[in-house]
Amino acid sequence: AEDRGDLDKALSFLEDAQRILHEGVQQMRFRQVPNWLISRVHFCRAKKFAAAKDTAKQLEFLDLAIDVTPDDADVLIALHQAS
């Protein structure tokens, strides 16, 4: 079983990175937030819901992740395991 504290820290870090990059996009410093980062945030949120045994929310975030990066092996495996 994964340590929820580690998952919470990873999700917080990724959300902060996404926010910072989004602000940079708004200020024209970057063209866009990288798809891999958006996907990874969704994936970590899905893992958090999986740990809470909320399969519907888990699948919702996995679907968001796969829409952004359809070739992400971690997301594909998680989708298969959750189905």
PDB file of C-alpha atoms in Angstrom:
ATOM      1  CA  ALA A   1       0.000   0.000   0.000  1.00  0.00           C
ATOM      2  CA  GLU A   2       1.215   3.435  -0.846  1.00  0.00           C
ATOM      3  CA  ASP A   3       1.812   5.953   1.872  1.00  0.00           C
ATOM      4  CA  ARG A   4      -0.985   8.511   1.530  1.00  0.00           C
ATOM      5  CA  GLY A   5       1.302  11.201   2.896  1.00  0.00           C
ATOM      6  CA  ASP A   6       3.721  10.657   0.009  1.00  0.00           C
ATOM      7  CA  LEU A   7       0.859  10.717  -2.479  1.00  0.00           C
ATOM      8  CA  ASP A   8      -0.476  13.938  -0.970  1.00  0.00           C
ATOM      9  CA  LYS A   9       3.001  15.514  -1.175  1.00  0.00           C
ATOM     10  CA  ALA A  10       3.433  14.447  -4.801  1.00  0.00           C
ATOM     11  CA  LEU A  11       0.014  15.764  -5.762  1.00  0.00           C
ATOM     12  CA  SER A  12       0.651  19.050  -3.975  1.00  0.00           C
ATOM     13  CA  PHE A  13       4.004  19.435  -5.741  1.00  0.00           C
ATOM     14  CA  LEU A  14       2.489  18.714  -9.156  1.00  0.00           C
ATOM     15  CA  GLU A  15      -0.438  21.067  -8.568  1.00  0.00           C
ATOM     16  CA  ASP A  16       1.992  23.824  -7.546  1.00  0.00           C
ATOM     17  CA  ALA A  17       4.078  23.203 -10.661  1.00  0.00           C
ATOM     18  CA  GLN A  18       0.971  23.274 -12.833  1.00  0.00           C
ATOM     19  CA  ARG A  19      -0.186  26.539 -11.221  1.00  0.00           C
ATOM     20  CA  ILE A  20       3.232  28.165 -11.699  1.00  0.00           C
ATOM     21  CA  LEU A  21       3.397  27.103 -15.343  1.00  0.00           C
ATOM     22  CA  HIS A  22      -0.185  28.258 -15.937  1.00  0.00           C
ATOM     23  CA  GLU A  23       0.705  31.666 -14.465  1.00  0.00           C
ATOM     24  CA  GLY A  24       3.719  31.749 -16.775  1.00  0.00           C
ATOM     25  CA  VAL A  25       1.468  31.021 -19.744  1.00  0.00           C
ATOM     26  CA  GLN A  26      -0.840  33.845 -18.691  1.00  0.00           C
ATOM     27  CA  GLN A  27       2.145  36.204 -18.473  1.00  0.00           C
ATOM     28  CA  MET A  28       3.405  34.991 -21.871  1.00  0.00           C
ATOM     29  CA  ARG A  29       6.586  33.449 -20.453  1.00  0.00           C
ATOM     30  CA  PHE A  30       5.591  29.962 -21.670  1.00  0.00           C
ATOM     31  CA  ARG A  31       3.466  28.874 -24.607  1.00  0.00           C
ATOM     32  CA  GLN A  32       1.556  26.176 -22.706  1.00  0.00           C
ATOM     33  CA  VAL A  33       1.586  23.907 -19.686  1.00  0.00           C
ATOM     34  CA  PRO A  34       3.164  20.583 -20.764  1.00  0.00           C
ATOM     35  CA  ASN A  35       0.658  17.804 -21.384  1.00  0.00           C
ATOM     36  CA  TRP A  36       2.683  15.337 -19.312  1.00  0.00           C
ATOM     37  CA  LEU A  37       2.269  17.585 -16.256  1.00  0.00           C
ATOM     38  CA  ILE A  38      -1.471  17.983 -16.724  1.00  0.00           C
ATOM     39  CA  SER A  39      -1.807  14.226 -17.158  1.00  0.00           C
ATOM     40  CA  ARG A  40       0.330  13.480 -14.112  1.00  0.00           C
ATOM     41  CA  VAL A  41      -1.795  15.768 -11.909  1.00  0.00           C
ATOM     42  CA  HIS A  42      -4.929  13.936 -13.065  1.00  0.00           C
ATOM     43  CA  PHE A  43      -3.192  10.594 -12.498  1.00  0.00           C
ATOM     44  CA  CYS A  44      -2.180  11.511  -8.944  1.00  0.00           C
ATOM     45  CA  ARG A  45      -5.703  12.708  -8.191  1.00  0.00           C
ATOM     46  CA  ALA A  46      -6.997   9.382  -9.507  1.00  0.00           C
ATOM     47  CA  LYS A  47      -4.558   7.515  -7.242  1.00  0.00           C
ATOM     48  CA  LYS A  48      -5.800   9.530  -4.295  1.00  0.00           C
ATOM     49  CA  PHE A  49      -9.403   8.550  -5.062  1.00  0.00           C
ATOM     50  CA  ALA A  50      -8.338   4.931  -5.564  1.00  0.00           C
ATOM     51  CA  ALA A  51      -6.805   4.934  -2.085  1.00  0.00           C
ATOM     52  CA  ALA A  52     -10.119   6.305  -0.758  1.00  0.00           C
ATOM     53  CA  LYS A  53     -11.974   3.493  -2.605  1.00  0.00           C
ATOM     54  CA  ASP A  54     -13.898   6.003  -4.759  1.00  0.00           C
ATOM     55  CA  THR A  55     -13.775   4.196  -8.107  1.00  0.00           C
ATOM     56  CA  ALA A  56     -16.099   6.607  -9.912  1.00  0.00           C
ATOM     57  CA  LYS A  57     -13.866   9.617  -9.128  1.00  0.00           C
ATOM     58  CA  GLN A  58     -10.756   7.541  -9.834  1.00  0.00           C
ATOM     59  CA  LEU A  59     -12.043   6.690 -13.310  1.00  0.00           C
ATOM     60  CA  GLU A  60     -13.098  10.300 -13.901  1.00  0.00           C
ATOM     61  CA  PHE A  61      -9.541  11.537 -13.359  1.00  0.00           C
ATOM     62  CA  LEU A  62      -7.976   8.646 -15.259  1.00  0.00           C
ATOM     63  CA  ASP A  63     -10.206   9.535 -18.219  1.00  0.00           C
ATOM     64  CA  LEU A  64      -9.019  13.143 -18.008  1.00  0.00           C
ATOM     65  CA  ALA A  65      -5.410  11.957 -17.916  1.00  0.00           C
ATOM     66  CA  ILE A  66      -5.785   9.631 -20.898  1.00  0.00           C
ATOM     67  CA  ASP A  67      -7.451  12.404 -22.911  1.00  0.00           C
ATOM     68  CA  VAL A  68      -4.296  14.491 -22.479  1.00  0.00           C
ATOM     69  CA  THR A  69      -1.689  11.742 -22.938  1.00  0.00           C
ATOM     70  CA  PRO A  70      -3.228   8.656 -24.571  1.00  0.00           C
ATOM     71  CA  ASP A  71       0.093   6.783 -24.560  1.00  0.00           C
ATOM     72  CA  ASP A  72       0.848   7.139 -20.823  1.00  0.00           C
ATOM     73  CA  ALA A  73       1.530   3.579 -19.652  1.00  0.00           C
ATOM     74  CA  ASP A  74       0.815   4.361 -15.983  1.00  0.00           C
ATOM     75  CA  VAL A  75      -2.618   5.721 -16.845  1.00  0.00           C
ATOM     76  CA  LEU A  76      -3.407   2.841 -19.186  1.00  0.00           C
ATOM     77  CA  ILE A  77      -2.458   0.302 -16.519  1.00  0.00           C
ATOM     78  CA  ALA A  78      -4.477   2.134 -13.856  1.00  0.00           C
ATOM     79  CA  LEU A  79      -7.508   2.246 -16.184  1.00  0.00           C
ATOM     80  CA  HIS A  80      -7.219  -1.465 -16.805  1.00  0.00           C
ATOM     81  CA  GLN A  81      -6.892  -2.246 -13.103  1.00  0.00           C
ATOM     82  CA  ALA A  82      -9.817  -0.016 -12.122  1.00  0.00           C
ATOM     83  CA  SER A  83     -12.162  -1.452 -14.760  1.00  0.00           C
TER      84      SER A  83
END
